[in-house]
């Protein structure tokens, strides 16, 4: 592919960095340097930057965009809403939206709305604590649940067999409430589901909630096998621990039923967001009526000026309707594109003799440099993150935007031409950078094999969550 000038984008980012710390709105946008493209227009699957370069957009609003840029039917629904009662507090869009959510997620007995995944997960934990009268939350290495003091970071650094408890914080973030992880949090790894059961047996009666991503999207796209999760869910029920599934990404990206459908488990509470509203800022807390009705009785507070705002509700209703039409044809289009993308990576990696591997789940594809094997521990190494970042940067230089670290989200706007574009870009990226990517992948593989050696601490940017 031709050389892509980036002078205007770079100039803009330099100016922005004197106004906006780091020239980014979130520390977790993958440590992109200031030479990344600044985007000015978008349509379908393509975006254009300030210098006039076109990119295939697989970043897709950090996974939020699922219908594609400027989907006409979605735009019409939003404009209709803007033209009626977009700024009322008690509108009449709630029931249609909640019914659409219940069709997609049969376990959504009751529903409340907020704006971000972070705040909704915080509310889910508050509910769980109120319901159980307990304080501590169990969660897992590699799983990301937003940037609150309690749910951000932590590590399961203990060797196998040792108690899976640690207060280590690989995000190294300062300003967190002192001792909060020690006091209120237990960490484990789903790479070892048996040890999780042991932990539940030992400490379960003190746990308010277990929080997990059904597929560990933020830890490299690794899914614990359903046969491992079922017993963990059962043990939670026996011990009265509230099982909170974080479906911020998986809820829609895994298709109707989300991760809970895939795993065949009924969470007590779950949280979703992102693609459910095609990237509009609105998130959903849903689950068991007996727990959720604590809000109704005022026993647990849930506040927010923008909660349930009409445009957000309409964005959810319209997205789910458009994804569901004709036997979920639009969702399947996005899934087919993801499947083809994963196949293409495999083929080109073999053709170019650069070890790459892919974890695909539904409409998301996580690319990795190296042989694998897929484990959360491998993807949590600094070496793996650097290798995957290099792969993403090489693809960006050839006209493909990925989400940090090297995650691709497909949309219903995907076309066969996108696949050709992607294949050409990957071939070019491996031609230019294949040797470096292969070397970094090998380092990551070796780092994983010697996990017992302490890792250097990744910075927040290298972590590339979000
Ligand atoms: N949970 C998961 C699984 C996520 O991926 C994210 C964000 N990427 C969050 C929670 C936090 O959501 P938000 O950024 O909307 O606060």
Coordinates of C-alpha atoms in Angstrom, one line a residue, residues 42-444:
X42 CA -16.9 8.0 8.7
X43 CA -19.3 5.9 6.6
X44 CA -20.0 2.2 6.7
X45 CA -16.8 0.4 7.6
X46 CA -14.4 3.2 6.5
X47 CA -13.1 6.3 8.2
X48 CA -11.0 9.1 6.8
X49 CA -8.3 11.1 8.7
X50 CA -7.2 14.7 8.5
X51 CA -4.5 13.9 5.9
X52 CA -7.1 12.3 3.6
X53 CA -6.1 8.6 4.3
X54 CA -8.8 6.0 4.4
X55 CA -8.9 3.2 7.0
X56 CA -10.9 0.1 7.5
X57 CA -12.3 0.8 10.9
X58 CA -12.2 -2.4 13.1
X59 CA -11.8 -0.2 16.2
X60 CA -15.5 0.5 15.8
X61 CA -16.0 2.9 18.7
X62 CA -14.2 0.5 21.1
X63 CA -16.7 -2.2 20.1
X64 CA -19.7 0.0 20.5
X65 CA -20.4 0.4 16.8
X66 CA -22.2 -2.7 15.5
X67 CA -24.4 -1.4 12.7
X68 CA -21.6 0.5 11.0
X69 CA -21.1 4.3 10.6
X70 CA -24.1 6.3 9.4
X71 CA -26.5 3.3 9.3
X72 CA -29.5 5.1 7.7
X73 CA -32.3 3.2 9.7
X74 CA -30.5 3.9 13.0
X75 CA -30.0 7.6 12.1
X76 CA -33.7 7.9 11.2
X77 CA -34.8 6.4 14.6
X78 CA -32.5 8.8 16.5
X79 CA -33.6 11.8 14.4
X80 CA -37.2 10.9 15.0
X81 CA -36.6 10.8 18.7
X82 CA -34.7 14.1 18.6
X83 CA -37.7 15.6 16.9
X84 CA -40.2 14.5 19.6
X85 CA -39.4 14.2 23.3
X86 CA -35.6 13.9 23.4
X87 CA -35.1 15.9 26.6
X88 CA -38.0 14.8 28.9
X89 CA -37.3 13.0 32.1
X90 CA -40.3 10.7 32.2
X91 CA -40.8 9.7 28.6
X92 CA -42.6 6.7 27.1
X93 CA -39.8 4.9 25.4
X94 CA -39.0 2.7 28.4
X95 CA -41.3 -0.3 27.9
X96 CA -40.4 -0.9 24.2
X97 CA -36.7 -0.8 25.1
X98 CA -37.0 -3.0 28.1
X99 CA -39.0 -5.5 26.1
X100 CA -36.4 -5.6 23.4
X101 CA -33.7 -6.2 26.1
X102 CA -35.8 -9.0 27.6
X103 CA -36.1 -10.7 24.2
X104 CA -32.4 -10.6 23.7
X105 CA -31.6 -11.6 27.4
X106 CA -34.3 -13.8 28.9
X107 CA -32.9 -13.4 32.4
X108 CA -33.5 -9.6 32.5
X109 CA -36.4 -9.7 34.9
X110 CA -35.9 -6.1 35.9
X111 CA -33.8 -3.4 34.2
X112 CA -32.2 -0.1 35.1
X113 CA -30.1 2.2 32.9
X114 CA -27.0 4.4 33.5
X115 CA -24.4 5.8 31.1
X116 CA -21.2 3.8 31.4
X117 CA -20.1 0.3 32.2
X118 CA -18.0 1.6 35.0
X119 CA -20.9 3.2 36.9
X120 CA -23.3 0.3 36.2
X121 CA -20.8 -2.2 37.6
X122 CA -20.4 -0.1 40.7
X123 CA -24.2 -0.1 41.2
X124 CA -24.3 -3.9 40.6
X125 CA -21.8 -4.4 43.4
X126 CA -23.7 -2.0 45.7
X127 CA -26.9 -4.1 45.1
X128 CA -25.0 -7.3 45.8
X129 CA -23.6 -6.0 49.0
X130 CA -27.1 -4.8 50.1
X131 CA -28.6 -8.1 49.2
X132 CA -26.1 -10.3 51.0
X133 CA -24.9 -8.1 53.8
X134 CA -21.4 -9.0 52.8
X135 CA -18.5 -6.7 51.6
X136 CA -16.0 -8.6 49.5
X137 CA -16.0 -9.1 45.8
X138 CA -14.2 -11.9 43.9
X139 CA -12.9 -11.1 40.4
X140 CA -10.4 -12.4 38.0
X141 CA -7.0 -11.5 36.5
X142 CA -7.3 -10.1 33.0
X143 CA -11.0 -9.2 33.3
X144 CA -11.8 -5.5 33.1
X145 CA -14.8 -4.0 34.8
X146 CA -14.2 -0.2 34.3
X147 CA -12.1 2.2 36.2
X148 CA -13.6 2.4 39.7
X149 CA -11.3 2.1 42.7
X150 CA -12.6 -1.3 43.6
X151 CA -12.8 -3.0 40.2
X152 CA -9.8 -1.6 38.4
X153 CA -6.6 -3.7 38.2
X154 CA -5.2 -6.2 40.6
X155 CA -3.4 -9.3 39.7
X156 CA -3.4 -13.0 40.4
X157 CA 0.3 -13.4 40.9
X158 CA 0.3 -16.3 43.2
X159 CA 1.8 -19.5 41.9
X160 CA -0.5 -22.5 41.3
X161 CA -1.5 -24.1 44.6
X162 CA -1.0 -21.0 46.7
X163 CA -3.9 -19.0 47.9
X164 CA -5.2 -16.9 45.0
X165 CA -5.2 -13.7 46.9
X166 CA -3.2 -10.5 46.2
X167 CA -3.4 -6.8 46.4
X168 CA -0.9 -6.2 43.6
X169 CA -2.0 -3.6 41.2
X170 CA -0.4 -3.8 37.8
X171 CA -2.2 -0.6 36.7
X172 CA 0.0 1.2 39.2
X173 CA -2.7 3.9 39.5
X174 CA -2.2 6.4 42.3
X175 CA -5.0 8.1 44.2
X176 CA -7.1 5.0 44.8
X177 CA -8.9 4.7 48.2
X178 CA -6.2 3.4 50.5
X179 CA -6.2 -0.4 51.1
X180 CA -9.4 -0.9 49.1
X181 CA -8.2 -3.9 47.2
X182 CA -6.8 -5.5 50.4
X183 CA -10.1 -4.9 52.3
X184 CA -12.7 -5.5 49.7
X185 CA -11.4 -7.6 46.9
X186 CA -10.2 -11.1 46.2
X187 CA -8.5 -12.0 42.9
X188 CA -8.2 -15.3 41.2
X189 CA -7.5 -16.6 37.7
X190 CA -10.0 -18.4 35.5
X191 CA -7.0 -20.2 33.9
X192 CA -7.4 -22.5 36.9
X193 CA -11.2 -23.0 37.5
X194 CA -10.5 -25.8 40.1
X195 CA -8.6 -23.3 42.3
X196 CA -11.6 -20.9 42.0
X197 CA -13.9 -23.6 43.4
X198 CA -11.4 -24.2 46.3
X199 CA -11.4 -20.4 46.9
X200 CA -15.2 -20.3 47.0
X201 CA -15.2 -23.2 49.4
X202 CA -12.7 -21.5 51.7
X203 CA -14.0 -17.9 51.6
X204 CA -17.4 -18.0 49.9
X205 CA -19.4 -17.2 53.0
X206 CA -17.7 -13.8 53.1
X207 CA -18.2 -12.9 49.5
X208 CA -21.0 -10.6 48.3
X209 CA -20.3 -11.0 44.6
X210 CA -18.3 -12.8 41.9
X211 CA -17.8 -10.6 38.9
X212 CA -16.6 -11.9 35.6
X213 CA -16.6 -11.4 31.8
X214 CA -18.2 -14.5 30.2
X215 CA -15.4 -14.4 27.7
X216 CA -12.3 -12.6 28.9
X217 CA -12.3 -10.1 26.1
X218 CA -9.9 -7.7 27.9
X219 CA -7.5 -10.5 28.7
X220 CA -7.0 -11.6 25.1
X221 CA -10.3 -13.1 24.2
X222 CA -10.0 -16.2 26.3
X223 CA -13.1 -18.2 27.3
X224 CA -13.0 -20.5 30.3
X225 CA -14.8 -23.7 29.1
X226 CA -18.6 -23.7 29.8
X227 CA -18.1 -26.9 31.8
X228 CA -15.8 -25.0 34.1
X229 CA -18.1 -22.0 34.6
X230 CA -21.3 -24.0 35.3
X231 CA -19.9 -25.4 38.6
X232 CA -18.6 -22.0 39.7
X233 CA -22.1 -20.6 39.1
X234 CA -23.7 -23.4 41.0
X235 CA -21.3 -22.9 43.9
X236 CA -22.2 -19.2 44.0
X237 CA -25.8 -20.1 44.2
X238 CA -25.2 -22.6 47.1
X239 CA -23.1 -20.0 49.0
X240 CA -25.5 -17.1 48.4
X241 CA -22.8 -15.2 46.3
X242 CA -24.3 -12.8 43.7
X243 CA -23.0 -13.8 40.3
X244 CA -22.6 -10.6 38.3
X245 CA -21.8 -11.2 34.6
X246 CA -20.0 -8.2 33.0
X247 CA -21.5 -8.3 29.4
X248 CA -20.5 -4.8 28.5
X249 CA -18.8 -6.2 25.4
X250 CA -20.2 -9.8 25.1
X251 CA -23.9 -8.9 25.6
X252 CA -24.4 -8.1 22.0
X253 CA -21.1 -9.1 20.4
X254 CA -21.8 -12.7 21.2
X255 CA -25.3 -12.6 19.7
X256 CA -28.8 -13.1 21.1
X257 CA -28.5 -14.3 24.7
X258 CA -25.0 -12.8 25.1
X259 CA -22.3 -14.7 27.1
X260 CA -24.9 -16.0 29.5
X261 CA -26.6 -17.7 26.7
X262 CA -23.3 -19.1 25.4
X263 CA -22.3 -20.5 28.8
X264 CA -25.9 -21.6 29.6
X265 CA -25.9 -19.8 33.0
X266 CA -28.4 -17.5 34.6
X267 CA -26.6 -14.6 36.3
X268 CA -28.2 -13.0 39.3
X269 CA -27.3 -9.6 37.8
X270 CA -25.6 -8.6 34.6
X271 CA -24.3 -5.4 33.0
X272 CA -24.2 -4.6 29.3
X273 CA -23.5 -1.5 27.2
X274 CA -21.4 -0.5 24.2
X275 CA -22.9 -2.3 21.1
X276 CA -26.4 -2.6 22.7
X277 CA -26.9 1.1 21.7
X278 CA -24.7 1.1 18.6
X279 CA -22.1 3.1 20.6
X280 CA -24.5 5.6 22.3
X281 CA -23.5 6.2 25.9
X282 CA -26.0 4.1 27.8
X283 CA -25.5 1.0 29.9
X284 CA -27.9 -1.6 31.3
X285 CA -28.1 -3.3 34.7
X286 CA -30.5 -6.2 34.7
X287 CA -31.3 -9.4 36.6
X288 CA -33.3 -11.0 39.3
X289 CA -36.5 -9.1 40.4
X290 CA -36.0 -9.8 44.1
X291 CA -32.5 -8.1 44.0
X292 CA -33.3 -5.3 41.6
X293 CA -36.5 -4.3 43.5
X294 CA -34.3 -3.1 46.3
X295 CA -34.1 0.0 44.1
X296 CA -37.9 0.3 44.0
X297 CA -38.1 0.2 47.8
X298 CA -35.4 2.8 48.2
X299 CA -33.1 0.4 50.1
X300 CA -30.3 0.9 47.6
X301 CA -29.7 4.2 45.8
X302 CA -29.2 4.5 42.1
X303 CA -28.9 8.0 40.9
X304 CA -28.0 9.8 37.7
X305 CA -29.1 12.9 35.8
X306 CA -28.9 11.1 32.5
X307 CA -30.2 7.7 33.5
X308 CA -32.8 6.4 31.0
X309 CA -32.5 9.5 28.7
X310 CA -34.8 9.1 25.7
X311 CA -32.1 9.1 23.0
X312 CA -30.2 6.4 24.7
X313 CA -33.3 4.3 25.2
X314 CA -34.2 4.7 21.5
X315 CA -30.7 3.9 20.5
X316 CA -31.0 0.5 22.3
X317 CA -34.5 -0.2 20.9
X318 CA -33.5 0.6 17.4
X319 CA -30.2 -1.3 17.6
X320 CA -31.8 -4.4 18.9
X321 CA -34.6 -4.2 16.4
X322 CA -32.2 -3.7 13.5
X323 CA -29.9 -6.5 14.6
X324 CA -32.9 -8.9 15.2
X325 CA -34.8 -8.4 11.9
X326 CA -35.0 -11.4 9.6
X327 CA -33.6 -13.9 12.0
X328 CA -30.8 -11.7 13.2
X329 CA -29.5 -11.2 9.6
X330 CA -27.5 -8.0 10.4
X331 CA -25.8 -9.6 13.4
X332 CA -24.9 -12.7 11.3
X333 CA -23.4 -10.4 8.7
X334 CA -21.1 -9.0 11.3
X335 CA -20.4 -12.5 12.6
X336 CA -19.6 -13.8 9.1
X337 CA -17.2 -10.9 8.6
X338 CA -15.4 -11.8 11.9
X339 CA -15.1 -15.4 10.9
X340 CA -13.7 -14.5 7.5
X341 CA -11.3 -12.1 9.1
X342 CA -10.0 -14.8 11.5
X343 CA -9.6 -17.2 8.6
X344 CA -7.7 -14.6 6.6
X345 CA -5.3 -14.0 9.5
X346 CA -4.5 -17.7 9.8
X347 CA -4.0 -18.1 6.0
X348 CA -1.7 -15.0 5.7
X349 CA 0.3 -15.9 8.8
X350 CA 1.0 -19.3 7.3
X351 CA 1.8 -17.9 3.9
X352 CA 4.3 -15.3 5.4
X353 CA 5.6 -17.7 8.1
X354 CA 4.9 -15.3 10.9
X355 CA 3.3 -17.0 13.9
X356 CA 0.0 -15.3 14.6
X357 CA -3.0 -16.7 16.4
X358 CA -6.6 -15.6 16.7
X359 CA -9.3 -15.9 19.4
X360 CA -12.7 -15.2 17.8
X361 CA -15.9 -14.9 19.7
X362 CA -19.0 -13.9 17.8
X363 CA -18.4 -10.5 16.1
X364 CA -15.0 -9.9 17.8
X365 CA -11.6 -11.1 16.8
X366 CA -8.5 -10.8 19.0
X367 CA -5.2 -11.1 17.1
X368 CA -2.1 -12.2 18.8
X369 CA 1.6 -12.4 17.7
X370 CA 3.2 -15.7 18.6
X371 CA 2.1 -19.3 18.9
X372 CA 0.0 -19.1 22.0
X373 CA -1.4 -21.1 23.7
X374 CA -4.4 -19.0 24.6
X375 CA -4.4 -18.3 28.3
X376 CA -5.2 -15.2 30.3
X377 CA -1.8 -15.4 32.0
X378 CA 0.0 -15.3 28.6
X379 CA -1.9 -12.2 27.4
X380 CA -1.3 -10.5 30.7
X381 CA 2.4 -10.5 30.2
X382 CA 4.0 -7.3 29.2
X383 CA 5.8 -9.2 26.4
X384 CA 2.5 -10.3 24.8
X385 CA 1.0 -6.9 25.1
X386 CA 4.0 -5.3 23.4
X387 CA 4.0 -8.0 20.6
X388 CA 0.3 -7.5 20.0
X389 CA 0.6 -3.7 20.0
X390 CA 3.3 -4.0 17.4
X391 CA 1.0 -6.0 15.2
X392 CA -1.8 -3.4 15.6
X393 CA 0.6 -0.5 14.8
X394 CA 1.9 -2.3 11.7
X395 CA -1.7 -2.8 10.5
X396 CA -2.5 0.9 11.2
X397 CA 0.3 2.0 9.0
X398 CA -1.3 -0.1 6.2
X399 CA -4.8 1.3 6.6
X400 CA -6.5 -0.9 9.2
X401 CA -7.6 0.5 12.6
X402 CA -7.8 -2.0 15.5
X403 CA -8.9 -1.6 19.0
X404 CA -6.1 -1.8 21.6
X405 CA -4.2 -4.1 21.8
X406 CA -5.0 -5.9 18.6
X407 CA -8.7 -6.4 18.8
X408 CA -11.0 -6.2 15.8
X409 CA -14.8 -5.6 16.0
X410 CA -16.8 -6.2 12.9
X411 CA -20.1 -4.5 12.0
X412 CA -23.2 -5.2 10.0
X413 CA -21.9 -2.8 7.3
X414 CA -19.0 -5.2 6.4
X415 CA -18.5 -5.9 2.7
X416 CA -16.4 -8.4 0.8
X417 CA -14.2 -5.5 -0.3
X418 CA -13.3 -5.0 3.4
X419 CA -11.8 -8.5 3.5
X420 CA -9.7 -7.8 0.5
X421 CA -8.5 -4.5 2.0
X422 CA -7.7 -6.3 5.3
X423 CA -5.8 -9.1 3.5
X424 CA -3.7 -6.6 1.5
X425 CA -3.0 -4.6 4.6
X426 CA -1.9 -7.6 6.6
X427 CA 0.3 -8.9 3.8
X428 CA 2.0 -5.5 3.6
X429 CA 2.3 -5.2 7.4
X430 CA 4.0 -8.5 7.7
X431 CA 6.3 -7.7 4.7
X432 CA 7.5 -4.6 6.5
X433 CA 7.3 -5.6 10.1
X434 CA 6.9 -9.4 10.1
X435 CA 10.3 -10.2 11.4
X436 CA 9.9 -7.9 14.4
X437 CA 6.4 -9.1 15.1
X438 CA 7.6 -12.8 15.0
X439 CA 10.5 -12.0 17.3
X440 CA 8.2 -10.2 19.8
X441 CA 5.7 -13.1 19.6
X442 CA 8.5 -15.6 20.5
X443 CA 9.5 -13.4 23.4
X444 CA 5.9 -13.5 24.6

